[in-house]
Coordinates of C-alpha atoms in Angstrom, one line a residue:
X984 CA 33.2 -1.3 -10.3
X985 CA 30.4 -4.3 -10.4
X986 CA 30.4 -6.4 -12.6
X987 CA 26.3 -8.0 -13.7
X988 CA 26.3 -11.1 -15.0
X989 CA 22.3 -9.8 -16.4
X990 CA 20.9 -12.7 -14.6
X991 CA 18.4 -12.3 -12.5
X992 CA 18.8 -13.7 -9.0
X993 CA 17.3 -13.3 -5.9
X994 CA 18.7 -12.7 -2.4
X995 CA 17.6 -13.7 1.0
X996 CA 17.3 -11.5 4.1
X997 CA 16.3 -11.6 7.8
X998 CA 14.8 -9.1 8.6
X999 CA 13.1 -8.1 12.2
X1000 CA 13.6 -11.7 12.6
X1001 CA 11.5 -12.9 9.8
X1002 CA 13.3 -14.5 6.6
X1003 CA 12.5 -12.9 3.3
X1004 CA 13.8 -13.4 -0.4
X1005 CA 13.0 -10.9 -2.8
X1006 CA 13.9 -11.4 -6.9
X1007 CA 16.7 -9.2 -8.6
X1008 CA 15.6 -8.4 -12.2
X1009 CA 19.3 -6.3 -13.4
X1010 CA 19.2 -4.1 -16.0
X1011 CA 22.4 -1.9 -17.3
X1012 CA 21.7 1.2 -18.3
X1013 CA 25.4 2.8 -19.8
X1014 CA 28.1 2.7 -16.6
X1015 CA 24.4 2.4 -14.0
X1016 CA 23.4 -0.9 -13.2
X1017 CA 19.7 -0.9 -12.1
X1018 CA 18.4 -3.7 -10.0
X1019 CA 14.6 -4.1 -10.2
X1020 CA 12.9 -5.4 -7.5
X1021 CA 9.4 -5.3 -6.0
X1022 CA 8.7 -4.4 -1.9
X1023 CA 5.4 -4.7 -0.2
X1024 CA 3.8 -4.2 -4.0
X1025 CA 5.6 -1.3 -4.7
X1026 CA 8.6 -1.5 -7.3
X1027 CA 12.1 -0.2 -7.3
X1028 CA 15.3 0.6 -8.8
X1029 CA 18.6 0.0 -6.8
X1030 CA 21.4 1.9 -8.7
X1031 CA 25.1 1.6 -8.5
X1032 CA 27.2 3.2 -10.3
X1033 CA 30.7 2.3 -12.0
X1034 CA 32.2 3.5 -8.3
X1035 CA 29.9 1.4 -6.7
X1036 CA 28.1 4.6 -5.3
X1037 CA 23.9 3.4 -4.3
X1038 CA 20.8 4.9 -4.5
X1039 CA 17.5 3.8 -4.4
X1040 CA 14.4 4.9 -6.6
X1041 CA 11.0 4.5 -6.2
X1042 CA 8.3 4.4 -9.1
X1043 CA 5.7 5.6 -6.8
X1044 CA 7.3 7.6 -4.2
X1045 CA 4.1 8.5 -2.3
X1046 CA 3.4 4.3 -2.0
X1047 CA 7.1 3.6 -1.2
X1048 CA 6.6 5.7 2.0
X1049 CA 5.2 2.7 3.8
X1050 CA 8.5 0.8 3.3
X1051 CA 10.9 0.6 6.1
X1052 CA 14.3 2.0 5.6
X1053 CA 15.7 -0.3 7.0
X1054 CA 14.3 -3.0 5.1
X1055 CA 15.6 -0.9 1.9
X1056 CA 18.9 -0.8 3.5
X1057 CA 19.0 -5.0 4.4
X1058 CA 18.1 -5.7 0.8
X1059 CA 20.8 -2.8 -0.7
X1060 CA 23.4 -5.2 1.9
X1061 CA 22.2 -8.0 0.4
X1062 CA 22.3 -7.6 -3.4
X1063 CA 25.9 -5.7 -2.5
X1064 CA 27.0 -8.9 -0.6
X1065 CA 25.7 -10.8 -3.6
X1066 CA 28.1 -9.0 -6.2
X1067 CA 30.8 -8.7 -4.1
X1068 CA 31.1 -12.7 -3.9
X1069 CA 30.3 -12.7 -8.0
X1070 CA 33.0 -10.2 -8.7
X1071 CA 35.6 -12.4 -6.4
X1072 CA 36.4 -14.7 -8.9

């Protein structure tokens, strides 16, 4: 299970070899922790659950279309990366 220190934070990503860092706005929502975070002007929630299970959501689904997977993906690695090193302590 993660552990959110509420805070926001932001994380830092390379991706198709350009550097991007995109702010983390958590929010904790019963055992769901939901990480806000706007893309290419369009706003979603990354959720993981108390098993550490992900999924993303968009606000506007029909706008989100023209975001990449695999930038989705590269920013779900990140913000997992960046709780994995917070929860090693």
């Amino acid at each position: 299970m993660y552990i959110c220190s509420m805070q926001a934070f932001s994380v830092s990503i390379d991706y198709k070899g350009v550097s991007q860092q995109y702010y983390i706005e958590p929010k904790q929502l019963g055992y769901v922790i939901q990480l806000h975070v706007d893309i290419m002007d369009q706003h979603f929630h990354f959720e993981v659950d108390d098993e550490g299970n992900w999924r993303v959501i968009a606000a506007d689904p029909a706008g989100a279309q023209q975001v990449p997977a695999g930038l989705l993906q590269s920013i779900a690695d990140a913000i997992d990366l960046h709780l994995q090193k917070f929860n090693s302590w």
